[in-house]
Coordinates of C-alpha atoms in Angstrom, one line a residue:
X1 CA -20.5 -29.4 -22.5
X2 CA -19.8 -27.9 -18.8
X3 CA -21.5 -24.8 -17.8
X4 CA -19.3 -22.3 -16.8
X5 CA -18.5 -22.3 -12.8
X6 CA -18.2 -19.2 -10.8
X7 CA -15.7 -20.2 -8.2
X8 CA -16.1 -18.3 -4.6
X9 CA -12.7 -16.7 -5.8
X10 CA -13.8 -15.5 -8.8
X11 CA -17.1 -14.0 -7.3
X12 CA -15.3 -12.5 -4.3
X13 CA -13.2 -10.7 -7.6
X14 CA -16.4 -9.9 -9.4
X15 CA -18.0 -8.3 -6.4
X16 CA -15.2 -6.2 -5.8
X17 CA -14.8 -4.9 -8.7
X18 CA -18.4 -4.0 -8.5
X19 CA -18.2 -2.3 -5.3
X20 CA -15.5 -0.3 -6.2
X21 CA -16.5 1.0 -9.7
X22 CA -20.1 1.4 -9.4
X23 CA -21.6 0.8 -5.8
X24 CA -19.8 3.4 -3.7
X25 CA -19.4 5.9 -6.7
X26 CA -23.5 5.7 -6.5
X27 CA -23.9 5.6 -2.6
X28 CA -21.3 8.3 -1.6
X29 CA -20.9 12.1 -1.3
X30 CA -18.0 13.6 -2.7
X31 CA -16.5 13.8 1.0
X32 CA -16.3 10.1 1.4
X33 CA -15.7 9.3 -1.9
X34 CA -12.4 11.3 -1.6
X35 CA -12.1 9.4 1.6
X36 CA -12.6 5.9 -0.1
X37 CA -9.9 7.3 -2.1
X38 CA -7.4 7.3 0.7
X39 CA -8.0 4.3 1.6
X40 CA -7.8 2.5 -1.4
X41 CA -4.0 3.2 -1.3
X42 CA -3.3 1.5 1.3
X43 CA -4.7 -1.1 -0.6
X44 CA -1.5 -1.9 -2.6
X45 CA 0.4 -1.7 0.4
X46 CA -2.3 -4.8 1.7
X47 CA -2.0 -6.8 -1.8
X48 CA 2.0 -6.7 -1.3
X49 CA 1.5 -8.1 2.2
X50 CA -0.8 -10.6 1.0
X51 CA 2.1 -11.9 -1.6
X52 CA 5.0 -11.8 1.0
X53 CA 3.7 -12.1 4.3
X54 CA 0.6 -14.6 3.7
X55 CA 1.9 -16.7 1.0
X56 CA 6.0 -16.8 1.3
X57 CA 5.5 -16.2 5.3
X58 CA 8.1 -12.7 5.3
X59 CA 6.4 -10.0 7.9
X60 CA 7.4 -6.8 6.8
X61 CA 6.9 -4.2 9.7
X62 CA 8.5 -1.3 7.3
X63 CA 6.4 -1.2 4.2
X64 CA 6.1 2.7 4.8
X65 CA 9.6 3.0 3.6
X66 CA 8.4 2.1 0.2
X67 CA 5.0 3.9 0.5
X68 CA 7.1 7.2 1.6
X69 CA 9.2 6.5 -1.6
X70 CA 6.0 6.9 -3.7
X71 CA 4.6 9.5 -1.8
X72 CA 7.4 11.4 -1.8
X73 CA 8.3 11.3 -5.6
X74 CA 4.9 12.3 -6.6
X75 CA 5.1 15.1 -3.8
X76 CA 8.1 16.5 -5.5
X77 CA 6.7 16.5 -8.8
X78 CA 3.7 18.0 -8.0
X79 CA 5.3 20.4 -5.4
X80 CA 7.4 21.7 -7.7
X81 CA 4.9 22.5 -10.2
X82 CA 3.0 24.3 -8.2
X83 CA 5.7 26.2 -7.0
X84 CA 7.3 27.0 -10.7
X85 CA 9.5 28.7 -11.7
X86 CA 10.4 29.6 -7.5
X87 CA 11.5 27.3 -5.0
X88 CA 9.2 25.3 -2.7
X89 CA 8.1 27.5 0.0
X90 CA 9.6 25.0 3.3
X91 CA 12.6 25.8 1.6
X92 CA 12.4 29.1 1.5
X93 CA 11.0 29.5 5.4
X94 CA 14.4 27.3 5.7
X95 CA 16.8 29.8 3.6
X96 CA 17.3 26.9 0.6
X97 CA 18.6 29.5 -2.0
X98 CA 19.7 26.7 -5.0
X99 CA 17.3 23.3 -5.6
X100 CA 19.0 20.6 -4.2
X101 CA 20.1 18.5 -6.6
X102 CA 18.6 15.2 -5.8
X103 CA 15.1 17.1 -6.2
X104 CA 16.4 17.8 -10.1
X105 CA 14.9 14.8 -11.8
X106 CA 11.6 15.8 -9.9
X107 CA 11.2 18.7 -12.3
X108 CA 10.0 15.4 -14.9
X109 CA 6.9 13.3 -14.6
X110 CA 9.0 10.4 -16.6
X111 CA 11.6 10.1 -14.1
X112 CA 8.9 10.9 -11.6
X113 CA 6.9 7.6 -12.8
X114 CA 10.6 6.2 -12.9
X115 CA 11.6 7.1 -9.0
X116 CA 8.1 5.5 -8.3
X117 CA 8.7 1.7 -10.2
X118 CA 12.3 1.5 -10.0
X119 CA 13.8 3.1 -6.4
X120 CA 12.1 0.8 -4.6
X121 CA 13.5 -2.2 -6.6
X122 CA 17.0 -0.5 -5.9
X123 CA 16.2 -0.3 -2.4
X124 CA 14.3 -3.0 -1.1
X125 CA 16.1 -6.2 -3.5
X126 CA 19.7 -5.8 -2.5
X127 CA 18.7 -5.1 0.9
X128 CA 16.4 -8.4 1.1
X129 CA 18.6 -10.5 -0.5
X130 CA 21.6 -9.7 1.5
X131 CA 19.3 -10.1 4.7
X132 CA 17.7 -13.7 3.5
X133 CA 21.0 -15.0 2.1
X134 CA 22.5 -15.1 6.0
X135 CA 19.0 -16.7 6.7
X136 CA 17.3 -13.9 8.7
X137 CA 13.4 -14.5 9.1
X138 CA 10.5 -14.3 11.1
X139 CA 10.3 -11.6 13.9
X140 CA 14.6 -10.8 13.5
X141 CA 12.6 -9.6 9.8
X142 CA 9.7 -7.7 11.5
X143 CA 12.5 -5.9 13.9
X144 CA 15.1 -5.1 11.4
X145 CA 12.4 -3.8 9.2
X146 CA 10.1 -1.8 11.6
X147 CA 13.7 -0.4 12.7
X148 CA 14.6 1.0 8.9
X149 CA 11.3 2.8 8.6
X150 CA 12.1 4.8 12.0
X151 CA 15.2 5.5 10.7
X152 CA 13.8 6.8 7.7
X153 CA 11.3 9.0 9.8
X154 CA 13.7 10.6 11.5
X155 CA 15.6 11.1 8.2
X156 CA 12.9 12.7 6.7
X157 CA 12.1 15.0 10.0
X158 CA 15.7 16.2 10.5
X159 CA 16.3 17.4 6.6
X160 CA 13.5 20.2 6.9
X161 CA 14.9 22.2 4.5
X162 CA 14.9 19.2 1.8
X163 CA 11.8 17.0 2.6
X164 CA 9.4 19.6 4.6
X165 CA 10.6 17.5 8.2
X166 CA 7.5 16.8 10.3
X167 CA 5.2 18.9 8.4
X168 CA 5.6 16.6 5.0
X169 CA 5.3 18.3 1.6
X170 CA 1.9 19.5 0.7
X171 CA -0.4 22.2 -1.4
X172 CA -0.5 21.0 -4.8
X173 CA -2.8 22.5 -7.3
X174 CA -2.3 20.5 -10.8
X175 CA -0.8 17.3 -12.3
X176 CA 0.8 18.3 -15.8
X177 CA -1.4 21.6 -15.5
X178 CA -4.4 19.5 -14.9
X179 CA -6.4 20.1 -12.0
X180 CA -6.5 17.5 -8.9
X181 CA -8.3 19.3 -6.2
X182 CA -11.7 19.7 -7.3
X183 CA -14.4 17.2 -6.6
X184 CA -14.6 16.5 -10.5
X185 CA -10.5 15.5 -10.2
X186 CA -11.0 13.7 -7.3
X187 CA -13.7 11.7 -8.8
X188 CA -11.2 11.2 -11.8
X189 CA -8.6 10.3 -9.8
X190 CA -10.8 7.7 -7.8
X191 CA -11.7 5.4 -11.0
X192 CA -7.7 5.4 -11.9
X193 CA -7.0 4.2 -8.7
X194 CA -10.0 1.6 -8.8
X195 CA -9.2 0.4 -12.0
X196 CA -5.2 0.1 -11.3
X197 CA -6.5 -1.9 -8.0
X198 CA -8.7 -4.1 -10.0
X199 CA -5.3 -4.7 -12.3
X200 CA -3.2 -5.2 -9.8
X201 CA -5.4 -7.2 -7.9
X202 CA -6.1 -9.8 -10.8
X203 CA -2.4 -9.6 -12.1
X204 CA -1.7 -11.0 -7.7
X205 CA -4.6 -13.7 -8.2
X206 CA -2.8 -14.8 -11.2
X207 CA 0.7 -15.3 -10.0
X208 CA -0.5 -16.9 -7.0
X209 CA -2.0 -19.9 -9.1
X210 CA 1.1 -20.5 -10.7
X211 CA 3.9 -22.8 -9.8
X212 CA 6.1 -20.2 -8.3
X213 CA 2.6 -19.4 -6.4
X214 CA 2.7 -23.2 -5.0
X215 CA 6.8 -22.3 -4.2
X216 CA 5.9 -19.3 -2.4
X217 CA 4.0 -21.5 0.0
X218 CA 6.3 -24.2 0.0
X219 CA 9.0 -22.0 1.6
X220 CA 6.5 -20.3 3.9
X221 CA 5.9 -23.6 5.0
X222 CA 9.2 -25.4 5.1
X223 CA 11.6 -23.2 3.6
X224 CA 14.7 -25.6 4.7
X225 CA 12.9 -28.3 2.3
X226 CA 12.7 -26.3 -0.6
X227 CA 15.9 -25.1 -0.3
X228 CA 17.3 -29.2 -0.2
X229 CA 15.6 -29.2 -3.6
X230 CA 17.5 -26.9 -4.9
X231 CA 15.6 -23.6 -5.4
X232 CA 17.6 -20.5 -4.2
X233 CA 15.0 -19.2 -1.5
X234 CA 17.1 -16.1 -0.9
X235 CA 16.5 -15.4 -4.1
X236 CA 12.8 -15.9 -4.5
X237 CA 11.8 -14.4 -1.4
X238 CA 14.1 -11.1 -2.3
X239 CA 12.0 -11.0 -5.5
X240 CA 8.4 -11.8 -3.7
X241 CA 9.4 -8.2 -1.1
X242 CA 10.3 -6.2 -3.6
X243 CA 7.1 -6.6 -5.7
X244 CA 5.4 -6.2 -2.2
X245 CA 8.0 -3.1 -2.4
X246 CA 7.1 -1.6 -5.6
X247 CA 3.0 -1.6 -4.6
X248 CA 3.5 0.1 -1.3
X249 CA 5.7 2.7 -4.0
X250 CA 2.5 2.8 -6.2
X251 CA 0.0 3.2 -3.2
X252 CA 2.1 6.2 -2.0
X253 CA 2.4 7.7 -4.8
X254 CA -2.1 7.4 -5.4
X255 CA -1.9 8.5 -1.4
X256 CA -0.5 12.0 -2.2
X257 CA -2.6 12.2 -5.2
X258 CA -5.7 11.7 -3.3
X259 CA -4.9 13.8 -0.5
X260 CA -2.9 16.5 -1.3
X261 CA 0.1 15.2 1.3
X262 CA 2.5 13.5 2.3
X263 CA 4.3 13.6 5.3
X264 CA 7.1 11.3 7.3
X265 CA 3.9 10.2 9.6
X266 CA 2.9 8.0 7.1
X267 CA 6.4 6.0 6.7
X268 CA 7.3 5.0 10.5
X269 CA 6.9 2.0 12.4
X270 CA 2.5 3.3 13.3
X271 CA 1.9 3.7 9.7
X272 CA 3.5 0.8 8.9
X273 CA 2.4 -1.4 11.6
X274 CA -0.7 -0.3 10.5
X275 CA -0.6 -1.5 7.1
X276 CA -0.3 -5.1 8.3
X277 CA -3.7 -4.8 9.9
X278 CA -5.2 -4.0 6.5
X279 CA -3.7 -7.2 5.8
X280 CA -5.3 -9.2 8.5
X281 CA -8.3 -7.7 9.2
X282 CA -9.0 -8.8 5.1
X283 CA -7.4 -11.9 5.4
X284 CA -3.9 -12.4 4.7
X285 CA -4.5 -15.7 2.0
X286 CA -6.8 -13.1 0.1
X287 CA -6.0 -10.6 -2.6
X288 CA -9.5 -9.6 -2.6
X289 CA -9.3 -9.1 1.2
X290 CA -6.8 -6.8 1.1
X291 CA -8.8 -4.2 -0.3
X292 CA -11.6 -5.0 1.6
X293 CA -9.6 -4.7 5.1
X294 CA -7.8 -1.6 3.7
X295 CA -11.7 0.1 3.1
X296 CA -13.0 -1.3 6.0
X297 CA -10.7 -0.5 8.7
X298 CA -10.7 3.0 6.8
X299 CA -14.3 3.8 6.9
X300 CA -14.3 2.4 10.7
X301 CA -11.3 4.8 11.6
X302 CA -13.2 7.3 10.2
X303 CA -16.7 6.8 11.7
X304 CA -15.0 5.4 15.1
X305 CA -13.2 8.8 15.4
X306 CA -16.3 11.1 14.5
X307 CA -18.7 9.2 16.7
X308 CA -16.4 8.3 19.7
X309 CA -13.8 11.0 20.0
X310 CA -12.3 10.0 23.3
X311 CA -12.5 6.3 22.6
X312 CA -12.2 5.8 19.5
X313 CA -8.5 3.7 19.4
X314 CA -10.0 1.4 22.2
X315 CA -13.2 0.5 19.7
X316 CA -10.9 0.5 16.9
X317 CA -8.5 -2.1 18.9
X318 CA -11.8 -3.8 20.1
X319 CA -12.7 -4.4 16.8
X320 CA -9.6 -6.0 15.9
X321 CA -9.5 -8.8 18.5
X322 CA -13.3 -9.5 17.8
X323 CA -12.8 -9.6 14.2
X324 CA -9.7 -12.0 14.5
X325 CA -11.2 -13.9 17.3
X326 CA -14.1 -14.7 14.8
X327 CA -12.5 -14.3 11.9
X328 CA -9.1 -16.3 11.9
X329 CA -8.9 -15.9 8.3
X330 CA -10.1 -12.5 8.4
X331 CA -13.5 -11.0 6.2
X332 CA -12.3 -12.6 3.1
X333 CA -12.5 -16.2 5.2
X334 CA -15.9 -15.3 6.3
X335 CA -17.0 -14.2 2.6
X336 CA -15.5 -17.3 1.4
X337 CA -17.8 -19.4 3.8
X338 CA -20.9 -17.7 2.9
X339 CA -20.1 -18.1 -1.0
X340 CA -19.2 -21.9 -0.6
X341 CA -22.3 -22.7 1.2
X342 CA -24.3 -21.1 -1.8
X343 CA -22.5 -23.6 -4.4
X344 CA -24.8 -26.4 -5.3
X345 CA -23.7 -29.9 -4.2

Protein backbone atom coordinates (compact mmCIF):
# COMPACT_ATOMS: atom_id res chain seq x y z
CA UNK A 1 0.00 0.00 0.00
CA UNK A 2 1.65 3.63 -0.86
CA UNK A 3 1.75 6.12 1.90
CA UNK A 4 0.25 9.12 1.03
CA UNK A 5 2.80 11.83 -0.66
CA UNK A 6 2.66 15.44 0.09
CA UNK A 7 3.75 16.98 -3.09
CA UNK A 8 5.80 20.59 -2.72
CA UNK A 9 2.48 21.77 -4.45
CA UNK A 10 0.24 20.53 -2.16
CA UNK A 11 2.31 21.75 0.92
CA UNK A 12 2.90 25.16 -0.64
CA UNK A 13 -1.39 24.93 -0.64
CA UNK A 14 -1.48 23.70 2.86
CA UNK A 15 0.78 26.31 4.24
CA UNK A 16 -1.16 28.90 2.77
CA UNK A 17 -4.06 28.19 3.78
CA UNK A 18 -2.56 28.13 7.18
CA UNK A 19 -1.09 31.36 7.04
CA UNK A 20 -4.05 32.96 6.02
CA UNK A 21 -6.66 31.51 8.42
CA UNK A 22 -4.85 31.09 11.55
CA UNK A 23 -1.14 32.51 11.51
CA UNK A 24 -1.78 36.20 10.80
CA UNK A 25 -5.29 36.23 12.48
CA UNK A 26 -3.03 35.20 15.68
CA UNK A 27 0.16 37.50 14.98
CA UNK A 28 -1.69 40.72 13.94
CA UNK A 29 -3.44 43.85 15.40
CA UNK A 30 -6.58 44.82 14.03
CA UNK A 31 -4.76 47.60 11.93
CA UNK A 32 -2.84 45.17 9.85
CA UNK A 33 -5.20 42.68 9.84
CA UNK A 34 -7.57 45.20 8.00
CA UNK A 35 -4.48 45.86 6.05
CA UNK A 36 -3.85 42.08 5.07
CA UNK A 37 -7.31 42.47 4.06
CA UNK A 38 -6.47 44.91 1.29
CA UNK A 39 -4.12 43.12 0.05
CA UNK A 40 -5.60 39.99 -0.22
CA UNK A 41 -7.76 41.49 -3.06
CA UNK A 42 -5.34 41.99 -5.14
CA UNK A 43 -4.89 38.47 -4.75
CA UNK A 44 -7.64 37.49 -7.34
CA UNK A 45 -6.48 39.94 -9.57
CA UNK A 46 -2.75 37.83 -9.12
CA UNK A 47 -4.53 34.28 -9.54
CA UNK A 48 -6.22 35.62 -12.95
CA UNK A 49 -2.72 36.71 -14.12
CA UNK A 50 -1.30 33.51 -13.07
CA UNK A 51 -4.03 31.64 -15.49
CA UNK A 52 -3.64 34.05 -18.55
CA UNK A 53 -0.41 35.63 -18.44
CA UNK A 54 1.88 32.60 -16.92
CA UNK A 55 0.15 29.63 -18.40
CA UNK A 56 -1.56 30.81 -21.87
CA UNK A 57 1.32 33.62 -22.25
CA UNK A 58 -1.58 36.84 -22.60
CA UNK A 59 -0.08 40.06 -20.51
CA UNK A 60 -2.91 41.90 -19.57
CA UNK A 61 -1.74 45.58 -18.57
CA UNK A 62 -5.59 46.56 -17.91
CA UNK A 63 -6.84 44.19 -15.25
CA UNK A 64 -8.05 47.38 -13.33
CA UNK A 65 -10.85 47.75 -15.72
CA UNK A 66 -12.33 44.64 -14.30
CA UNK A 67 -11.23 45.24 -10.68
CA UNK A 68 -12.96 48.92 -11.06
CA UNK A 69 -16.04 46.89 -12.32
CA UNK A 70 -16.21 45.04 -8.92
CA UNK A 71 -15.33 47.92 -6.99
CA UNK A 72 -17.59 49.94 -8.41
CA UNK A 73 -20.78 47.75 -8.22
CA UNK A 74 -20.26 47.01 -4.67
CA UNK A 75 -19.63 50.83 -4.14
CA UNK A 76 -22.99 51.51 -5.51
CA UNK A 77 -24.70 49.18 -3.48
CA UNK A 78 -23.39 49.99 -0.48
CA UNK A 79 -23.30 53.81 -1.25
CA UNK A 80 -26.68 53.86 -1.82
CA UNK A 81 -27.62 52.24 1.28
CA UNK A 82 -26.02 54.33 3.25
CA UNK A 83 -27.32 57.15 1.68
CA UNK A 84 -31.27 55.80 1.63
CA UNK A 85 -33.89 57.03 0.95
CA UNK A 86 -31.65 60.54 -0.43
CA UNK A 87 -29.26 60.64 -3.13
CA UNK A 88 -25.50 60.06 -2.79
CA UNK A 89 -24.07 63.09 -1.49
CA UNK A 90 -21.25 63.76 -4.78
CA UNK A 91 -24.31 63.98 -6.46
CA UNK A 92 -25.85 66.32 -4.67
CA UNK A 93 -22.47 68.70 -4.31
CA UNK A 94 -22.90 68.10 -8.25
CA UNK A 95 -26.79 69.19 -8.46
CA UNK A 96 -27.91 65.36 -9.58
CA UNK A 97 -31.67 65.88 -8.71
CA UNK A 98 -33.06 62.21 -10.24
CA UNK A 99 -30.81 58.71 -9.72
CA UNK A 100 -29.41 58.06 -12.86
CA UNK A 101 -30.74 55.31 -14.23
CA UNK A 102 -27.89 52.98 -14.79
CA UNK A 103 -27.26 53.29 -10.87
CA UNK A 104 -31.09 51.64 -10.57
CA UNK A 105 -30.24 48.02 -10.36
CA UNK A 106 -27.66 49.14 -7.63
CA UNK A 107 -30.54 49.61 -5.24
CA UNK A 108 -30.29 45.32 -5.20
CA UNK A 109 -27.62 43.20 -3.77
CA UNK A 110 -28.75 40.34 -6.41
CA UNK A 111 -28.15 42.27 -9.33
CA UNK A 112 -25.28 43.74 -7.39
CA UNK A 113 -23.64 40.12 -6.99
CA UNK A 114 -24.93 39.86 -10.79
CA UNK A 115 -22.99 43.31 -12.18
CA UNK A 116 -19.99 41.69 -10.25
CA UNK A 117 -19.96 37.81 -12.13
CA UNK A 118 -21.51 38.66 -15.21
CA UNK A 119 -20.30 42.48 -16.60
CA UNK A 120 -17.07 41.53 -16.79
CA UNK A 121 -17.81 38.37 -18.92
CA UNK A 122 -19.86 40.94 -21.24
CA UNK A 123 -16.99 43.11 -21.31
CA UNK A 124 -13.88 41.40 -21.42
CA UNK A 125 -15.05 38.05 -23.80
CA UNK A 126 -16.32 39.82 -26.93
CA UNK A 127 -13.61 42.23 -26.59
CA UNK A 128 -10.79 39.39 -26.33
CA UNK A 129 -12.09 37.37 -28.80
CA UNK A 130 -12.49 39.96 -31.39
CA UNK A 131 -8.83 41.04 -30.53
CA UNK A 132 -7.27 37.27 -30.62
CA UNK A 133 -9.34 36.32 -33.70
CA UNK A 134 -7.17 39.03 -36.03
CA UNK A 135 -4.15 37.39 -34.05
CA UNK A 136 -3.11 40.31 -31.79
CA UNK A 137 -0.63 39.23 -28.94
CA UNK A 138 2.17 39.82 -26.95
CA UNK A 139 3.12 43.59 -26.11
CA UNK A 140 0.28 44.94 -29.25
CA UNK A 141 -1.93 43.03 -26.01
CA UNK A 142 -0.19 44.82 -23.11
CA UNK A 143 -0.59 48.38 -25.10
CA UNK A 144 -4.15 47.99 -26.29
CA UNK A 145 -4.98 46.92 -22.81
CA UNK A 146 -3.02 49.27 -20.58
CA UNK A 147 -4.61 51.95 -23.09
CA UNK A 148 -8.52 50.73 -22.21
CA UNK A 149 -7.91 51.13 -18.50
CA UNK A 150 -6.73 54.94 -19.10
CA UNK A 151 -9.54 55.37 -21.01
CA UNK A 152 -11.71 54.11 -18.36
CA UNK A 153 -9.89 56.50 -15.74
CA UNK A 154 -10.59 59.28 -17.45
CA UNK A 155 -14.16 58.02 -17.91
CA UNK A 156 -14.64 57.59 -14.49
CA UNK A 157 -12.91 61.18 -13.48
CA UNK A 158 -14.85 63.26 -16.04
CA UNK A 159 -18.61 61.87 -14.98
CA UNK A 160 -18.32 63.39 -11.31
CA UNK A 161 -21.68 63.66 -10.87
CA UNK A 162 -22.30 59.83 -11.66
CA UNK A 163 -19.12 57.97 -10.35
CA UNK A 164 -17.71 60.48 -7.65
CA UNK A 165 -14.70 61.52 -10.56
CA UNK A 166 -11.28 61.55 -8.92
CA UNK A 167 -12.46 61.35 -5.46
CA UNK A 168 -14.13 57.60 -6.07
CA UNK A 169 -17.24 56.64 -4.08
CA UNK A 170 -16.73 56.12 -0.43
CA UNK A 171 -18.38 56.25 3.30
CA UNK A 172 -20.26 53.20 3.72
CA UNK A 173 -21.67 52.15 6.93
CA UNK A 174 -23.55 48.58 6.46
CA UNK A 175 -23.97 45.68 4.00
CA UNK A 176 -27.76 44.64 4.07
CA UNK A 177 -27.92 46.66 7.47
CA UNK A 178 -25.07 44.75 8.76
CA UNK A 179 -22.20 46.56 10.04
CA UNK A 180 -18.67 46.55 8.00
CA UNK A 181 -16.65 49.19 9.68
CA UNK A 182 -15.94 47.99 13.03
CA UNK A 183 -12.93 45.91 13.84
CA UNK A 184 -15.35 42.79 14.69
CA UNK A 185 -16.69 43.35 10.68
CA UNK A 186 -13.50 43.69 9.47
CA UNK A 187 -12.35 40.57 11.16
CA UNK A 188 -15.55 38.98 9.50
CA UNK A 189 -14.97 40.18 6.41
CA UNK A 190 -11.20 38.99 6.51
CA UNK A 191 -12.06 35.07 6.91
CA UNK A 192 -14.67 35.50 3.85
CA UNK A 193 -12.12 36.77 1.77
CA UNK A 194 -9.50 34.10 3.04
CA UNK A 195 -11.68 31.37 2.62
CA UNK A 196 -13.06 32.56 -1.03
CA UNK A 197 -9.06 32.86 -1.79
CA UNK A 198 -8.42 29.39 -0.53
CA UNK A 199 -11.50 28.40 -3.02
CA UNK A 200 -10.55 30.12 -5.71
CA UNK A 201 -7.12 29.22 -5.39
CA UNK A 202 -7.66 25.40 -5.33
CA UNK A 203 -10.59 25.57 -7.97
CA UNK A 204 -7.01 27.51 -10.37
CA UNK A 205 -4.73 24.53 -9.14
CA UNK A 206 -7.29 22.21 -10.41
CA UNK A 207 -7.97 23.48 -13.85
CA UNK A 208 -4.36 23.86 -14.46
CA UNK A 209 -3.75 19.95 -14.12
CA UNK A 210 -6.22 19.29 -16.66
CA UNK A 211 -5.93 18.81 -20.24
CA UNK A 212 -7.14 22.28 -21.24
CA UNK A 213 -4.36 23.12 -18.36
CA UNK A 214 -1.63 21.21 -20.71
CA UNK A 215 -3.55 23.42 -23.92
CA UNK A 216 -3.10 26.60 -22.10
CA UNK A 217 0.58 25.97 -22.22
CA UNK A 218 0.68 24.53 -25.52
CA UNK A 219 -0.44 27.82 -27.06
CA UNK A 220 1.67 29.89 -24.74
CA UNK A 221 4.26 28.02 -26.15
CA UNK A 222 3.56 27.61 -29.73
CA UNK A 223 0.30 28.82 -30.29
CA UNK A 224 0.61 28.55 -34.36
CA UNK A 225 0.99 24.57 -33.63
CA UNK A 226 -1.94 24.22 -31.67
CA UNK A 227 -3.88 26.02 -33.83
CA UNK A 228 -2.64 23.49 -37.04
CA UNK A 229 -4.25 20.93 -34.77
CA UNK A 230 -7.23 22.16 -34.87
CA UNK A 231 -8.16 23.86 -31.50
CA UNK A 232 -9.72 27.39 -32.04
CA UNK A 233 -7.05 29.41 -29.83
CA UNK A 234 -9.06 32.62 -30.22
CA UNK A 235 -11.43 30.98 -28.56
CA UNK A 236 -9.68 29.43 -25.68
CA UNK A 237 -7.59 32.29 -24.87
CA UNK A 238 -10.89 34.73 -24.88
CA UNK A 239 -12.22 32.23 -22.33
CA UNK A 240 -8.80 31.87 -20.18
CA UNK A 241 -9.07 36.46 -19.89
CA UNK A 242 -12.24 36.59 -19.04
CA UNK A 243 -11.95 34.14 -16.03
CA UNK A 244 -8.81 36.22 -15.29
CA UNK A 245 -11.61 39.02 -15.92
CA UNK A 246 -14.26 37.90 -13.52
CA UNK A 247 -11.41 37.50 -10.42
CA UNK A 248 -10.04 40.99 -10.87
CA UNK A 249 -14.33 41.71 -10.66
CA UNK A 250 -14.40 39.70 -7.43
CA UNK A 251 -11.09 41.22 -5.88
CA UNK A 252 -12.69 44.68 -6.51
CA UNK A 253 -15.56 44.12 -5.35
CA UNK A 254 -13.65 42.43 -1.48
CA UNK A 255 -11.32 45.84 -2.16
CA UNK A 256 -14.24 48.22 -1.37
CA UNK A 257 -15.51 45.94 1.19
CA UNK A 258 -12.25 46.01 3.05
CA UNK A 259 -11.57 49.49 2.72
CA UNK A 260 -14.44 51.45 2.61
CA UNK A 261 -13.41 52.96 -1.25
CA UNK A 262 -13.13 52.86 -4.35
CA UNK A 263 -11.79 55.26 -6.54
CA UNK A 264 -10.71 55.50 -10.50
CA UNK A 265 -6.89 55.37 -8.99
CA UNK A 266 -7.25 51.91 -8.53
CA UNK A 267 -8.32 51.06 -12.35
CA UNK A 268 -5.58 52.96 -14.56
CA UNK A 269 -2.56 51.81 -16.18
CA UNK A 270 -0.29 52.31 -12.19
CA UNK A 271 -2.88 50.14 -10.51
CA UNK A 272 -2.91 47.91 -13.13
CA UNK A 273 0.64 47.76 -13.99
CA UNK A 274 0.86 47.05 -10.53
CA UNK A 275 -1.07 44.12 -10.31
CA UNK A 276 1.29 42.29 -12.69
CA UNK A 277 4.00 42.70 -10.13
CA UNK A 278 1.90 40.67 -7.57
CA UNK A 279 2.12 38.31 -10.30
CA UNK A 280 5.81 38.10 -10.58
CA UNK A 281 7.15 38.96 -7.51
CA UNK A 282 4.93 35.38 -6.46
CA UNK A 283 5.88 33.68 -9.38
CA UNK A 284 3.81 33.73 -12.40
CA UNK A 285 3.64 29.48 -12.80
CA UNK A 286 2.24 29.57 -9.13
CA UNK A 287 -1.34 29.94 -7.84
CA UNK A 288 -0.07 29.82 -4.49
CA UNK A 289 2.39 32.67 -5.40
CA UNK A 290 0.01 34.87 -6.31
CA UNK A 291 -1.25 35.40 -3.02
CA UNK A 292 1.93 35.35 -1.53
CA UNK A 293 3.39 38.21 -3.91
CA UNK A 294 0.05 40.15 -3.53
CA UNK A 295 0.75 40.00 0.74
CA UNK A 296 4.16 40.48 0.31
CA UNK A 297 4.67 43.36 -1.85
CA UNK A 298 1.58 44.71 0.31
CA UNK A 299 3.16 44.51 3.67
CA UNK A 300 6.56 45.86 2.06
CA UNK A 301 4.65 48.98 0.56
CA UNK A 302 3.44 49.44 3.68
CA UNK A 303 6.40 49.19 5.95
CA UNK A 304 8.72 50.72 2.98
CA UNK A 305 6.49 53.83 3.05
CA UNK A 306 6.35 54.19 7.05
CA UNK A 307 10.02 53.62 7.56
CA UNK A 308 11.48 55.44 4.38
CA UNK A 309 9.17 58.18 3.55
CA UNK A 310 11.29 59.93 0.97
CA UNK A 311 12.60 56.75 -0.55
CA UNK A 312 10.40 54.45 -0.28
CA UNK A 313 9.51 53.75 -4.33
CA UNK A 314 13.27 53.43 -4.95
CA UNK A 315 13.47 50.42 -2.07
CA UNK A 316 10.36 49.21 -3.31
CA UNK A 317 11.76 49.11 -7.10
CA UNK A 318 15.11 47.86 -5.49
CA UNK A 319 13.39 45.06 -4.21
CA UNK A 320 11.93 44.08 -7.34
CA UNK A 321 15.05 43.71 -9.39
CA UNK A 322 16.76 41.84 -6.42
CA UNK A 323 13.95 39.56 -6.00
CA UNK A 324 13.70 38.80 -9.78
CA UNK A 325 17.33 38.82 -10.26
CA UNK A 326 17.41 35.93 -7.58
CA UNK A 327 14.24 34.73 -8.00
CA UNK A 328 13.48 34.10 -11.80
CA UNK A 329 10.61 32.19 -10.88
CA UNK A 330 9.63 34.48 -8.15
CA UNK A 331 9.00 33.36 -4.05
CA UNK A 332 6.94 30.56 -5.08
CA UNK A 333 10.19 29.14 -7.18
CA UNK A 334 12.28 29.70 -4.19
CA UNK A 335 9.64 27.92 -1.85
CA UNK A 336 9.46 25.18 -4.29
CA UNK A 337 13.27 24.56 -4.08
CA UNK A 338 13.43 24.54 -0.45
CA UNK A 339 10.33 22.02 -0.30
CA UNK A 340 11.91 19.66 -3.02
CA UNK A 341 15.17 19.48 -1.24
CA UNK A 342 13.27 18.25 1.97
CA UNK A 343 11.56 15.15 -0.12
CA UNK A 344 13.34 11.98 0.63
CA UNK A 345 15.22 10.40 -2.28
Amino acid sequence: MNAFKITPELAAHLAMALLLLFVLPAVLDPFWMSNAGKYLSFAFVAIGLVLAWGHCGILSLGQGIFFGIGGYAMAMFLKLEASAPNLPDFMEWSSVEVLPLWWEPSRYFTFTLMEIFLLPIVVAFPFAYAIFRKRVSGVYFAIVSIALAMTMTVLIIGQQGDTGGANGITDFKTLLGMDIISEEARRRIYYLESGLVIVVAILAALLLHTRFGKILIAIRDREDRVRFSGYDTAMVKAFVFTVAAVLSSMGGAMYTLQVGLMSPTLVGSVASVEMVIFAAMGGRLSVTGAILGALAVGFMKSWFSEQFPQTWLFLLGLMFIVAVGLLPNGLAGGLHRIFSRKEPA
